[in-house]
Amino acid sequence: QVQLVESGGGLVQLGGSLRLSCAASGSIFSINRMGWYRQPPGKQRELVATIASGSSTNYADSVKGRFTISRDNAKNTMYLQMNSLKPEDTAVYYCYANINRDGSRYFYAYWGQGTQVTVSS
C-alpha cells in the first residue's frame, strides 16, 4: 500500500541543475531514514545521500558541495537539488524510504521506480 514516486529527472547540459522529488503515499505511520541512490550505466547501485527523520544528512564524496538533500515531513516528500552537474552524474536515480506503516515499530524498506538523469557534455 506504500508507494514512492520520483519526479524531476531529465536531460541537462554540463553545469546545469535539476531538482528531484520523491513523494511517499499510502499507509504511513512514520518515515525514518530516506535517501537517494543512483545506478550509472553498467555499474552497481550506489549511495548518493541520506537524510534522517531529524534532518541530519550525509553525502557521497562525489556529490558533496554540489547536491543537497532535504525533506518535508508534513508532505512525506524528499528532494534532491543537483547543481553543477557532470556527465558522470548520468544514472537512474532511486528514492528510498524506511517506513513504519501502523505504529507497531516495525520498519520496512521501500523503493521508487527510478527516474533517469542524463547530463550531456
PDB file of C-alpha atoms in Angstrom:
ATOM      1  CA  GLN A   1       0.000   0.000   0.000  1.00  0.00           C
ATOM      2  CA  VAL A   2       3.008   2.303   0.304  1.00  0.00           C
ATOM      3  CA  GLN A   3       4.248   3.921  -2.873  1.00  0.00           C
ATOM      4  CA  LEU A   4       7.231   6.144  -3.626  1.00  0.00           C
ATOM      5  CA  VAL A   5       7.092   8.229  -6.790  1.00  0.00           C
ATOM      6  CA  GLU A   6      10.076  10.151  -8.143  1.00  0.00           C
ATOM      7  CA  SER A   7       9.856  13.109 -10.485  1.00  0.00           C
ATOM      8  CA  GLY A   8      12.117  15.783 -11.925  1.00  0.00           C
ATOM      9  CA  GLY A   9      14.576  13.751 -13.962  1.00  0.00           C
ATOM     10  CA  GLY A  10      15.538  14.662 -17.490  1.00  0.00           C
ATOM     11  CA  LEU A  11      18.272  15.786 -19.846  1.00  0.00           C
ATOM     12  CA  VAL A  12      20.557  18.648 -18.868  1.00  0.00           C
ATOM     13  CA  GLN A  13      23.870  20.028 -20.116  1.00  0.00           C
ATOM     14  CA  LEU A  14      27.128  20.018 -18.179  1.00  0.00           C
ATOM     15  CA  GLY A  15      26.983  22.585 -15.374  1.00  0.00           C
ATOM     16  CA  GLY A  16      23.210  22.634 -15.250  1.00  0.00           C
ATOM     17  CA  SER A  17      20.809  21.883 -12.409  1.00  0.00           C
ATOM     18  CA  LEU A  18      17.906  19.575 -11.684  1.00  0.00           C
ATOM     19  CA  ARG A  19      15.662  19.080  -8.686  1.00  0.00           C
ATOM     20  CA  LEU A  20      14.336  15.602  -7.976  1.00  0.00           C
ATOM     21  CA  SER A  21      11.298  14.939  -5.804  1.00  0.00           C
ATOM     22  CA  CYS A  22      10.139  11.765  -4.072  1.00  0.00           C
ATOM     23  CA  ALA A  23       6.593  11.645  -2.723  1.00  0.00           C
ATOM     24  CA  ALA A  24       5.528   8.844  -0.379  1.00  0.00           C
ATOM     25  CA  SER A  25       1.865   7.897  -0.145  1.00  0.00           C
ATOM     26  CA  GLY A  26      -0.360   5.152   1.226  1.00  0.00           C
ATOM     27  CA  SER A  27      -0.463   3.591   4.675  1.00  0.00           C
ATOM     28  CA  ILE A  28       2.233   5.562   6.502  1.00  0.00           C
ATOM     29  CA  PHE A  29       2.558   5.966  10.250  1.00  0.00           C
ATOM     30  CA  SER A  30       6.022   7.475  10.204  1.00  0.00           C
ATOM     31  CA  ILE A  31       9.078   7.694   7.981  1.00  0.00           C
ATOM     32  CA  ASN A  32      12.525   7.225   9.444  1.00  0.00           C
ATOM     33  CA  ARG A  33      15.527   7.419   7.108  1.00  0.00           C
ATOM     34  CA  MET A  34      15.166   8.423   3.483  1.00  0.00           C
ATOM     35  CA  GLY A  35      17.758   8.585   0.768  1.00  0.00           C
ATOM     36  CA  TRP A  36      18.738   8.813  -2.854  1.00  0.00           C
ATOM     37  CA  TYR A  37      20.683   6.134  -4.705  1.00  0.00           C
ATOM     38  CA  ARG A  38      21.785   6.010  -8.313  1.00  0.00           C
ATOM     39  CA  GLN A  39      22.857   3.408 -10.828  1.00  0.00           C
ATOM     40  CA  PRO A  40      25.080   4.589 -13.697  1.00  0.00           C
ATOM     41  CA  PRO A  41      25.050   2.552 -16.914  1.00  0.00           C
ATOM     42  CA  GLY A  42      26.884  -0.728 -16.435  1.00  0.00           C
ATOM     43  CA  LYS A  43      27.610  -0.093 -12.750  1.00  0.00           C
ATOM     44  CA  GLN A  44      26.255  -1.094  -9.357  1.00  0.00           C
ATOM     45  CA  ARG A  45      23.732   0.986  -7.478  1.00  0.00           C
ATOM     46  CA  GLU A  46      25.452   3.458  -5.170  1.00  0.00           C
ATOM     47  CA  LEU A  47      24.503   5.768  -2.332  1.00  0.00           C
ATOM     48  CA  VAL A  48      24.110   9.448  -3.201  1.00  0.00           C
ATOM     49  CA  ALA A  49      22.750  10.979   0.013  1.00  0.00           C
ATOM     50  CA  THR A  50      20.661  10.120   3.064  1.00  0.00           C
ATOM     51  CA  ILE A  51      18.556  12.161   5.457  1.00  0.00           C
ATOM     52  CA  ALA A  52      17.264  11.130   8.877  1.00  0.00           C
ATOM     53  CA  SER A  53      13.894  11.968  10.383  1.00  0.00           C
ATOM     54  CA  GLY A  54      15.545  14.806  12.289  1.00  0.00           C
ATOM     55  CA  SER A  55      17.051  16.063   9.002  1.00  0.00           C
ATOM     56  CA  SER A  56      20.683  15.160   9.631  1.00  0.00           C
ATOM     57  CA  THR A  57      22.348  14.357   6.311  1.00  0.00           C
ATOM     58  CA  ASN A  58      25.284  12.612   4.730  1.00  0.00           C
ATOM     59  CA  TYR A  59      26.603  12.575   1.172  1.00  0.00           C
ATOM     60  CA  ALA A  60      28.792  10.542  -1.100  1.00  0.00           C
ATOM     61  CA  ASP A  61      32.146  12.235  -1.658  1.00  0.00           C
ATOM     62  CA  SER A  62      31.416  12.532  -5.368  1.00  0.00           C
ATOM     63  CA  VAL A  63      28.454  14.872  -4.799  1.00  0.00           C
ATOM     64  CA  LYS A  64      29.494  16.885  -1.743  1.00  0.00           C
ATOM     65  CA  GLY A  65      29.201  20.598  -2.356  1.00  0.00           C
ATOM     66  CA  ARG A  66      27.004  20.095  -5.418  1.00  0.00           C
ATOM     67  CA  PHE A  67      23.934  18.175  -4.217  1.00  0.00           C
ATOM     68  CA  THR A  68      21.584  18.990  -1.341  1.00  0.00           C
ATOM     69  CA  ILE A  69      19.105  16.528   0.156  1.00  0.00           C
ATOM     70  CA  SER A  70      16.082  17.772   2.101  1.00  0.00           C
ATOM     71  CA  ARG A  71      12.666  16.603   3.254  1.00  0.00           C
ATOM     72  CA  ASP A  72       9.257  17.986   4.121  1.00  0.00           C
ATOM     73  CA  ASN A  73       7.831  15.677   6.775  1.00  0.00           C
ATOM     74  CA  ALA A  74       4.368  17.250   6.614  1.00  0.00           C
ATOM     75  CA  LYS A  75       4.178  16.333   2.918  1.00  0.00           C
ATOM     76  CA  ASN A  76       6.034  12.990   3.152  1.00  0.00           C
ATOM     77  CA  THR A  77       8.271  14.301   0.403  1.00  0.00           C
ATOM     78  CA  MET A  78      12.034  14.284  -0.113  1.00  0.00           C
ATOM     79  CA  TYR A  79      14.085  16.364  -2.538  1.00  0.00           C
ATOM     80  CA  LEU A  80      17.493  16.290  -4.161  1.00  0.00           C
ATOM     81  CA  GLN A  81      18.789  19.581  -5.515  1.00  0.00           C
ATOM     82  CA  MET A  82      21.558  18.830  -8.008  1.00  0.00           C
ATOM     83  CA  ASN A  83      23.813  21.664  -9.153  1.00  0.00           C
ATOM     84  CA  SER A  84      26.958  21.811 -11.289  1.00  0.00           C
ATOM     85  CA  LEU A  85      26.015  18.556 -12.950  1.00  0.00           C
ATOM     86  CA  LYS A  86      28.665  16.466 -14.678  1.00  0.00           C
ATOM     87  CA  PRO A  87      28.375  13.711 -17.298  1.00  0.00           C
ATOM     88  CA  GLU A  88      29.421  11.201 -14.631  1.00  0.00           C
ATOM     89  CA  ASP A  89      26.216  12.052 -12.739  1.00  0.00           C
ATOM     90  CA  THR A  90      24.266  10.331 -15.519  1.00  0.00           C
ATOM     91  CA  ALA A  91      22.311   7.492 -13.916  1.00  0.00           C
ATOM     92  CA  VAL A  92      18.924   6.204 -12.905  1.00  0.00           C
ATOM     93  CA  TYR A  93      18.155   7.812  -9.549  1.00  0.00           C
ATOM     94  CA  TYR A  94      16.136   5.873  -6.972  1.00  0.00           C
ATOM     95  CA  CYS A  95      14.254   7.077  -3.919  1.00  0.00           C
ATOM     96  CA  TYR A  96      14.479   5.008  -0.720  1.00  0.00           C
ATOM     97  CA  ALA A  97      12.449   5.272   2.474  1.00  0.00           C
ATOM     98  CA  ASN A  98      12.351   3.307   5.720  1.00  0.00           C
ATOM     99  CA  ILE A  99       8.689   3.355   6.759  1.00  0.00           C
ATOM    100  CA  ASN A 100       6.555   2.265   9.705  1.00  0.00           C
ATOM    101  CA  ARG A 101       3.043   1.549   8.476  1.00  0.00           C
ATOM    102  CA  ASP A 102       0.936   1.101  11.604  1.00  0.00           C
ATOM    103  CA  GLY A 103       2.701   2.220  14.777  1.00  0.00           C
ATOM    104  CA  SER A 104       3.938  -1.292  15.562  1.00  0.00           C
ATOM    105  CA  ARG A 105       7.563  -0.088  15.385  1.00  0.00           C
ATOM    106  CA  TYR A 106       8.356  -2.451  12.547  1.00  0.00           C
ATOM    107  CA  PHE A 107      10.008  -0.622   9.667  1.00  0.00           C
ATOM    108  CA  TYR A 108      10.180  -1.690   6.046  1.00  0.00           C
ATOM    109  CA  ALA A 109      12.300  -0.579   3.132  1.00  0.00           C
ATOM    110  CA  TYR A 110      10.585   0.879   0.074  1.00  0.00           C
ATOM    111  CA  TRP A 111      11.996   1.930  -3.277  1.00  0.00           C
ATOM    112  CA  GLY A 112      10.711   4.146  -6.042  1.00  0.00           C
ATOM    113  CA  GLN A 113      10.672   3.146  -9.686  1.00  0.00           C
ATOM    114  CA  GLY A 114      13.639   5.324 -10.592  1.00  0.00           C
ATOM    115  CA  THR A 115      13.994   8.413 -12.745  1.00  0.00           C
ATOM    116  CA  GLN A 116      16.572   8.948 -15.481  1.00  0.00           C
ATOM    117  CA  VAL A 117      19.055  11.800 -15.223  1.00  0.00           C
ATOM    118  CA  THR A 118      21.243  12.397 -18.270  1.00  0.00           C
ATOM    119  CA  VAL A 119      23.987  15.025 -18.334  1.00  0.00           C
ATOM    120  CA  SER A 120      25.407  15.802 -21.764  1.00  0.00           C
ATOM    121  CA  SER A 121      28.869  17.166 -22.490  1.00  0.00           C
TER     122      SER A 121
END
